[in-house]
Amino acid sequence: MNHKAGFVCIAGKPNVGKSTLMNALTGMKLSIVTPKAQTTRHRIRGIINGEDFQVVFSDTPGIIKPHYLLHERMMDNVRAAFADADVVLLVTDLDEDYDNEELTKVFRELKTPVIVTINKADLSGEDEIKKLVSGWKKKLNPKAVIPVSAKENFNVEELKRMLVELLPEAPPFFPKEEVTDLPVRFFVAEIIREKIFRNYQQEIPYATEVKVINYKEEEGLIRISAEIYVERKSQKGIIIGSKGEALKKTATQARKDIEEFLGKKVFLEVFVRVEEDWRNHEKKLRRFGYESTNDQ
Ligand SMILES: Nc1nc2c(ncn2[C@@H]2O[C@H](COP(=O)(O)OP(=O)(O)OP(=O)(O)O)[C@@H](O)[C@H]2O)c(=O)[nH]1
Ligand SMILES: [Mg+2]
């Protein structure tokens, strides 16, 4: 039997629903989703298998102009995902202007086949979708333009079939029981970061990083310690909140989701620390898992 396998890079502007789509395509919740832009900072792989196929999806950070070294590292992660992609899935939403030359230039210059998805179709009428479909066809001449709703699971199966079709014949790249290549600790830290993005406003989520410092399986319980890093002392106060209530709420929400993710009872403790200027600090970024592509 012929076996298809390959890499699909999910890319586009921030907040268009790339992570929601990755979760819908894989049927897992590997990527965190929030209403705020720039939620995803890493390349997150999600792997799905059939008897005769394997698709390795990469969810990536939204494409932006870098203002911090952190942003440059995020864009390095996007480039790395482009580099090994067999198919690029450009995720757009209804607000997106297909005349955005800056974005379309990136995708036009790719040698890899591109599929354009118009996400959030649940929020739109047929006429608007038709206009967007023909606009993207003219602009990028992609393999296909397909309206989807990642949230409502509309056209997601069709998109998956289309992607498998475009993959080359190859044996699987990862063992068939693996669903990602990232460690459990990464996903635990991401779940905590999701709650921070949802609970705090303005600069706070963007100035925050999370790292799991201890992870220990005990009988019937997983004991986890994590550190939340902010850039300034004043931000630490905001994260903790009056009488520690804000942090308690965040930690409780995170613990519940981590329990669901791991399928086990979890004891979670979180500490808040100040790491001055971490977003622009080479070594601190490396410690948080952001490698420069020049390092590889
Ligand atoms: N109505 C609707 N909302 C959606 C859909 N897909 C995603 N969203 C919402 O759009 C927002 C952003 O979703 P994400 O999946 O985090 O977007 P992203 O492109 O990964 O964002 P970044 O990681 O910040 O670049 C969230 O509030 C989602 O619930 C959809 O199909 N329909
Ligand atoms: Mg995302």
Short mmCIF file of C-alpha atoms and ligand atoms in Angstrom, two decimals:
data_model
loop_
_atom_site.label_atom_id
_atom_site.label_comp_id
_atom_site.label_asym_id
_atom_site.label_seq_id
_atom_site.Cartn_x
_atom_site.Cartn_y
_atom_site.Cartn_z
CA MET A 1 0.00 0.00 0.00
CA ASN A 2 1.22 3.51 -0.79
CA HIS A 3 1.88 5.66 2.26
CA LYS A 4 1.76 9.47 2.24
CA ALA A 5 3.58 11.59 4.78
CA GLY A 6 4.73 15.15 5.13
CA PHE A 7 4.82 18.49 6.89
CA VAL A 8 2.10 21.13 6.80
CA CYS A 9 2.98 24.62 8.05
CA ILE A 10 0.04 26.60 9.42
CA ALA A 11 0.89 30.29 9.06
CA GLY A 12 -0.62 33.74 8.72
CA LYS A 13 -1.21 36.97 10.60
CA PRO A 14 -1.83 36.98 14.37
CA ASN A 15 -5.24 36.09 15.76
CA VAL A 16 -6.75 34.65 12.56
CA GLY A 17 -7.34 31.28 14.26
CA LYS A 18 -4.23 29.28 13.32
CA SER A 19 -4.09 27.51 16.68
CA THR A 20 -7.83 26.84 16.72
CA LEU A 21 -7.49 25.31 13.26
CA MET A 22 -4.49 23.19 14.27
CA ASN A 23 -6.53 21.83 17.20
CA ALA A 24 -9.53 21.16 14.94
CA LEU A 25 -7.39 19.41 12.32
CA THR A 26 -5.67 17.19 14.87
CA GLY A 27 -8.66 16.69 17.19
CA MET A 28 -6.42 17.56 20.14
CA LYS A 29 -5.83 20.65 22.22
CA LEU A 30 -2.10 21.09 21.76
CA SER A 31 -2.06 24.81 20.99
CA ILE A 32 -3.38 27.44 23.32
CA VAL A 33 -6.08 29.80 22.03
CA THR A 34 -6.94 33.26 23.32
CA PRO A 35 -8.76 36.31 21.96
CA LYS A 36 -5.50 38.28 22.03
CA ALA A 37 -2.93 38.54 19.21
CA GLN A 38 0.55 37.00 19.53
CA THR A 39 -0.56 34.14 21.75
CA THR A 40 1.57 31.49 20.03
CA ARG A 41 5.32 32.00 20.37
CA HIS A 42 6.75 28.63 19.33
CA ARG A 43 6.41 26.18 16.51
CA ILE A 44 4.05 23.52 17.84
CA ARG A 45 3.84 20.20 16.08
CA GLY A 46 0.69 18.12 16.03
CA ILE A 47 0.80 14.74 14.30
CA ILE A 48 -2.13 12.78 12.90
CA ASN A 49 -2.01 9.30 11.45
CA GLY A 50 -4.15 7.10 9.27
CA GLU A 51 -3.36 3.63 8.00
CA ASP A 52 -1.84 5.09 4.85
CA PHE A 53 -0.87 8.63 5.85
CA GLN A 54 0.85 10.82 8.44
CA VAL A 55 0.46 14.60 8.57
CA VAL A 56 2.85 16.60 10.74
CA PHE A 57 1.24 20.00 11.32
CA SER A 58 3.22 22.96 12.61
CA ASP A 59 1.26 25.74 14.27
CA THR A 60 3.34 28.92 14.16
CA PRO A 61 3.35 32.42 15.67
CA GLY A 62 1.46 35.10 13.75
CA ILE A 63 3.67 36.96 11.27
CA ILE A 64 4.60 40.41 12.63
CA LYS A 65 7.30 43.03 12.34
CA PRO A 66 9.66 42.37 15.24
CA HIS A 67 9.88 44.95 18.05
CA TYR A 68 11.72 42.76 20.54
CA LEU A 69 14.32 40.04 20.27
CA LEU A 70 11.50 37.72 21.38
CA HIS A 71 9.61 38.63 18.18
CA GLU A 72 12.68 37.85 16.10
CA ARG A 73 12.89 34.43 17.71
CA MET A 74 9.18 33.93 17.04
CA MET A 75 9.72 34.76 13.36
CA ASP A 76 12.69 32.35 13.32
CA ASN A 77 10.20 29.69 14.42
CA VAL A 78 7.92 30.59 11.50
CA ARG A 79 10.84 30.39 9.05
CA ALA A 80 11.90 27.00 10.40
CA ALA A 81 8.39 25.67 9.83
CA PHE A 82 8.34 27.07 6.29
CA ALA A 83 11.68 25.46 5.57
CA ASP A 84 10.55 21.87 5.98
CA ALA A 85 6.95 22.28 4.79
CA ASP A 86 5.51 20.16 1.98
CA VAL A 87 2.38 22.31 2.02
CA VAL A 88 1.81 25.75 3.51
CA LEU A 89 -1.62 26.53 4.87
CA LEU A 90 -2.17 30.28 4.86
CA VAL A 91 -4.85 31.04 7.42
CA THR A 92 -6.74 34.27 6.85
CA ASP A 93 -9.90 35.63 8.38
CA LEU A 94 -12.70 37.86 7.19
CA ASP A 95 -11.01 41.11 8.16
CA GLU A 96 -7.94 40.29 6.23
CA ASP A 97 -7.22 42.27 3.17
CA TYR A 98 -5.89 40.14 0.33
CA ASP A 99 -4.32 43.34 -0.93
CA ASN A 100 -1.93 43.25 2.02
CA GLU A 101 1.21 43.24 -0.09
CA GLU A 102 3.59 42.63 2.78
CA LEU A 103 1.96 39.34 3.73
CA THR A 104 1.11 38.12 0.26
CA LYS A 105 4.70 38.70 -0.90
CA VAL A 106 5.94 36.14 1.63
CA PHE A 107 3.50 33.54 0.37
CA ARG A 108 3.89 34.31 -3.32
CA GLU A 109 7.63 33.74 -3.12
CA LEU A 110 7.29 30.29 -1.57
CA LYS A 111 8.17 27.35 -3.75
CA THR A 112 5.92 25.14 -1.64
CA PRO A 113 2.26 24.61 -2.64
CA VAL A 114 -0.08 26.93 -0.73
CA ILE A 115 -3.66 26.39 0.37
CA VAL A 116 -5.52 29.47 1.57
CA THR A 117 -8.17 29.02 4.24
CA ILE A 118 -10.66 31.75 4.99
CA ASN A 119 -11.37 31.09 8.63
CA LYS A 120 -14.23 32.30 10.84
CA ALA A 121 -16.68 31.59 7.99
CA ASP A 122 -19.33 31.13 10.70
CA LEU A 123 -19.31 34.92 11.13
CA SER A 124 -19.96 35.71 7.51
CA GLY A 125 -22.45 35.58 4.64
CA GLU A 126 -22.00 33.79 1.35
CA ASP A 127 -21.39 36.94 -0.69
CA GLU A 128 -18.55 38.13 1.46
CA ILE A 129 -16.91 34.69 1.34
CA LYS A 130 -17.23 34.53 -2.46
CA LYS A 131 -15.50 37.88 -2.79
CA LEU A 132 -12.65 36.79 -0.51
CA VAL A 133 -12.24 33.47 -2.34
CA SER A 134 -11.89 35.14 -5.73
CA GLY A 135 -9.61 37.85 -4.27
CA TRP A 136 -7.19 35.27 -2.86
CA LYS A 137 -7.28 33.20 -6.05
CA LYS A 138 -6.24 36.22 -8.08
CA LYS A 139 -3.65 37.38 -5.61
CA LEU A 140 -1.79 34.15 -4.85
CA ASN A 141 -2.93 31.61 -7.41
CA PRO A 142 -2.84 28.93 -4.68
CA LYS A 143 -3.68 25.22 -5.01
CA ALA A 144 -7.06 25.96 -3.43
CA VAL A 145 -8.99 28.52 -1.41
CA ILE A 146 -11.33 27.03 1.13
CA PRO A 147 -13.63 28.74 3.64
CA VAL A 148 -13.57 27.01 7.03
CA SER A 149 -14.67 27.54 10.58
CA ALA A 150 -12.10 26.11 12.96
CA LYS A 151 -14.41 26.86 15.85
CA GLU A 152 -17.52 25.23 14.37
CA ASN A 153 -15.63 22.45 12.57
CA PHE A 154 -16.95 23.55 9.18
CA ASN A 155 -15.02 22.16 6.17
CA VAL A 156 -12.20 20.91 8.42
CA GLU A 157 -12.48 17.29 7.22
CA GLU A 158 -12.51 18.46 3.59
CA LEU A 159 -9.40 20.54 4.22
CA LYS A 160 -7.67 17.57 5.84
CA ARG A 161 -8.44 15.38 2.82
CA MET A 162 -7.10 18.07 0.50
CA LEU A 163 -3.86 18.29 2.49
CA VAL A 164 -3.25 14.53 2.57
CA GLU A 165 -3.79 14.51 -1.19
CA LEU A 166 -0.95 17.02 -1.68
CA LEU A 167 1.59 15.14 0.45
CA PRO A 168 4.35 13.11 -1.18
CA GLU A 169 4.62 9.37 -0.91
CA ALA A 170 6.89 8.66 2.04
CA PRO A 171 7.10 6.46 5.11
CA PRO A 172 6.05 8.06 8.45
CA PHE A 173 8.54 10.54 9.97
CA PHE A 174 7.46 9.91 13.56
CA PRO A 175 6.35 6.73 15.35
CA LYS A 176 2.63 6.42 14.80
CA GLU A 177 1.72 6.71 18.48
CA GLU A 178 3.42 10.10 18.87
CA VAL A 179 1.16 13.15 18.76
CA THR A 180 3.84 15.84 19.12
CA ASP A 181 7.58 16.25 19.57
CA LEU A 182 7.42 18.66 22.49
CA PRO A 183 7.72 17.61 26.14
CA VAL A 184 4.76 17.57 28.55
CA ARG A 185 6.37 20.40 30.54
CA PHE A 186 6.03 22.70 27.53
CA PHE A 187 2.27 22.12 27.30
CA VAL A 188 1.84 22.63 31.05
CA ALA A 189 3.63 26.00 30.82
CA GLU A 190 1.50 26.94 27.80
CA ILE A 191 -1.74 26.20 29.66
CA ILE A 192 -0.64 28.55 32.45
CA ARG A 193 0.26 31.18 29.84
CA GLU A 194 -3.18 30.79 28.25
CA LYS A 195 -4.83 31.68 31.56
CA ILE A 196 -2.54 34.70 31.94
CA PHE A 197 -3.50 35.88 28.43
CA ARG A 198 -7.14 35.49 29.34
CA ASN A 199 -7.05 37.05 32.82
CA TYR A 200 -4.73 40.04 32.47
CA GLN A 201 -4.84 43.03 30.18
CA GLN A 202 -2.61 45.45 28.28
CA GLU A 203 1.12 44.73 28.47
CA ILE A 204 0.97 42.04 31.20
CA PRO A 205 0.44 38.92 29.02
CA TYR A 206 3.11 40.09 26.60
CA ALA A 207 5.66 40.70 29.37
CA THR A 208 5.05 37.23 30.82
CA GLU A 209 6.80 33.92 30.30
CA VAL A 210 6.21 30.61 32.11
CA LYS A 211 8.54 27.72 32.85
CA VAL A 212 7.88 24.44 34.64
CA ILE A 213 10.68 23.93 37.16
CA ASN A 214 9.53 20.70 38.75
CA TYR A 215 7.40 17.82 37.51
CA LYS A 216 7.03 14.74 39.62
CA GLU A 217 4.68 11.80 39.20
CA GLU A 218 3.52 10.38 42.49
CA GLU A 219 0.88 7.78 43.22
CA GLY A 220 -2.43 9.14 41.89
CA LEU A 221 -1.02 12.66 41.64
CA ILE A 222 1.35 14.78 39.58
CA ARG A 223 3.17 17.46 41.52
CA ILE A 224 4.11 20.48 39.39
CA SER A 225 5.95 23.69 40.24
CA ALA A 226 6.06 26.51 37.74
CA GLU A 227 7.55 29.97 37.62
CA ILE A 228 5.87 32.96 36.03
CA TYR A 229 8.34 35.62 34.89
CA VAL A 230 7.53 39.28 34.36
CA GLU A 231 9.78 42.17 33.43
CA ARG A 232 9.15 44.54 36.31
CA LYS A 233 8.28 44.51 39.99
CA SER A 234 5.05 46.43 39.37
CA GLN A 235 3.94 43.67 36.97
CA LYS A 236 4.61 41.07 39.65
CA GLY A 237 2.18 42.91 41.93
CA ILE A 238 -0.49 42.90 39.20
CA ILE A 239 -0.04 39.17 38.53
CA ILE A 240 -0.42 38.36 42.22
CA GLY A 241 -3.28 40.82 42.77
CA SER A 242 -4.83 42.02 45.98
CA LYS A 243 -4.50 39.30 48.66
CA GLY A 244 -3.15 36.98 45.98
CA GLU A 245 -6.61 36.54 44.49
CA ALA A 246 -5.68 37.11 40.84
CA LEU A 247 -2.86 34.56 40.92
CA LYS A 248 -5.03 32.08 42.79
CA LYS A 249 -7.74 32.32 40.14
CA THR A 250 -5.20 31.87 37.33
CA ALA A 251 -3.52 28.90 39.01
CA THR A 252 -6.84 27.18 39.72
CA GLN A 253 -8.02 27.58 36.12
CA ALA A 254 -4.68 26.30 34.86
CA ARG A 255 -4.67 23.31 37.23
CA LYS A 256 -8.10 22.19 36.00
CA ASP A 257 -6.99 22.31 32.35
CA ILE A 258 -3.69 20.59 33.13
CA GLU A 259 -5.60 17.80 34.89
CA GLU A 260 -7.74 17.38 31.79
CA PHE A 261 -4.68 17.44 29.52
CA LEU A 262 -2.79 14.85 31.59
CA GLY A 263 -5.80 12.82 32.68
CA LYS A 264 -4.53 12.82 36.25
CA LYS A 265 -4.96 14.76 39.44
CA VAL A 266 -2.48 17.62 39.71
CA PHE A 267 -1.01 19.62 42.55
CA LEU A 268 0.20 22.91 41.07
CA GLU A 269 2.25 25.59 42.75
CA VAL A 270 3.27 28.79 40.99
CA PHE A 271 5.85 31.42 41.88
CA VAL A 272 6.18 34.87 40.33
CA ARG A 273 9.65 36.20 39.57
CA VAL A 274 11.07 39.30 37.92
CA GLU A 275 13.39 38.70 34.97
CA GLU A 276 14.30 42.17 33.85
CA ASP A 277 14.02 42.84 30.16
CA TRP A 278 13.79 39.15 29.27
CA ARG A 279 12.14 39.91 25.93
CA ASN A 280 15.32 41.53 24.67
CA HIS A 281 17.85 39.35 26.43
CA GLU A 282 19.59 36.71 24.36
CA LYS A 283 20.53 34.34 27.17
CA LYS A 284 17.27 34.65 29.05
CA LEU A 285 15.37 33.91 25.85
CA ARG A 286 17.50 30.85 25.26
CA ARG A 287 16.77 29.65 28.77
CA PHE A 288 13.07 29.98 27.97
CA GLY A 289 13.51 27.79 24.89
CA TYR A 290 13.84 30.41 22.14
CA GLU A 291 16.73 29.43 19.91
CA SER A 292 18.00 31.57 17.11
CA THR A 293 17.97 29.80 13.74
CA ASN A 294 21.65 30.79 13.52
CA ASP A 295 22.31 28.53 16.52
CA GLN A 296 21.03 25.43 14.77
N1 LIG B 1 -16.05 32.88 15.32
C1 LIG B 1 -14.89 32.23 15.19
N2 LIG B 1 -13.86 32.52 16.00
C2 LIG B 1 -12.70 31.86 15.82
C3 LIG B 1 -12.55 30.84 14.84
N3 LIG B 1 -11.30 30.36 14.91
C4 LIG B 1 -10.68 31.05 15.90
N4 LIG B 1 -11.52 31.94 16.47
C5 LIG B 1 -11.23 32.87 17.58
O1 LIG B 1 -10.20 33.75 17.18
C6 LIG B 1 -9.34 34.07 18.29
C7 LIG B 1 -7.90 33.77 17.96
O2 LIG B 1 -7.72 32.37 17.79
P1 LIG B 1 -6.30 31.67 17.82
O3 LIG B 1 -6.49 30.28 17.35
O4 LIG B 1 -5.63 31.88 19.12
O5 LIG B 1 -5.55 32.53 16.70
P2 LIG B 1 -4.03 32.45 16.22
O6 LIG B 1 -4.03 32.75 14.76
O7 LIG B 1 -3.42 31.17 16.64
O8 LIG B 1 -3.38 33.68 17.02
P3 LIG B 1 -1.83 33.95 17.41
O9 LIG B 1 -1.27 32.72 18.03
O10 LIG B 1 -1.94 35.07 18.39
O11 LIG B 1 -1.16 34.37 16.15
C8 LIG B 1 -9.88 33.26 19.48
O12 LIG B 1 -10.72 34.08 20.24
C9 LIG B 1 -10.66 32.14 18.80
O13 LIG B 1 -11.72 31.62 19.60
C10 LIG B 1 -13.69 30.55 14.00
O14 LIG B 1 -13.67 29.69 13.11
N5 LIG B 1 -14.81 31.27 14.23
MG MG B 2 -1.84 30.79 17.90
#
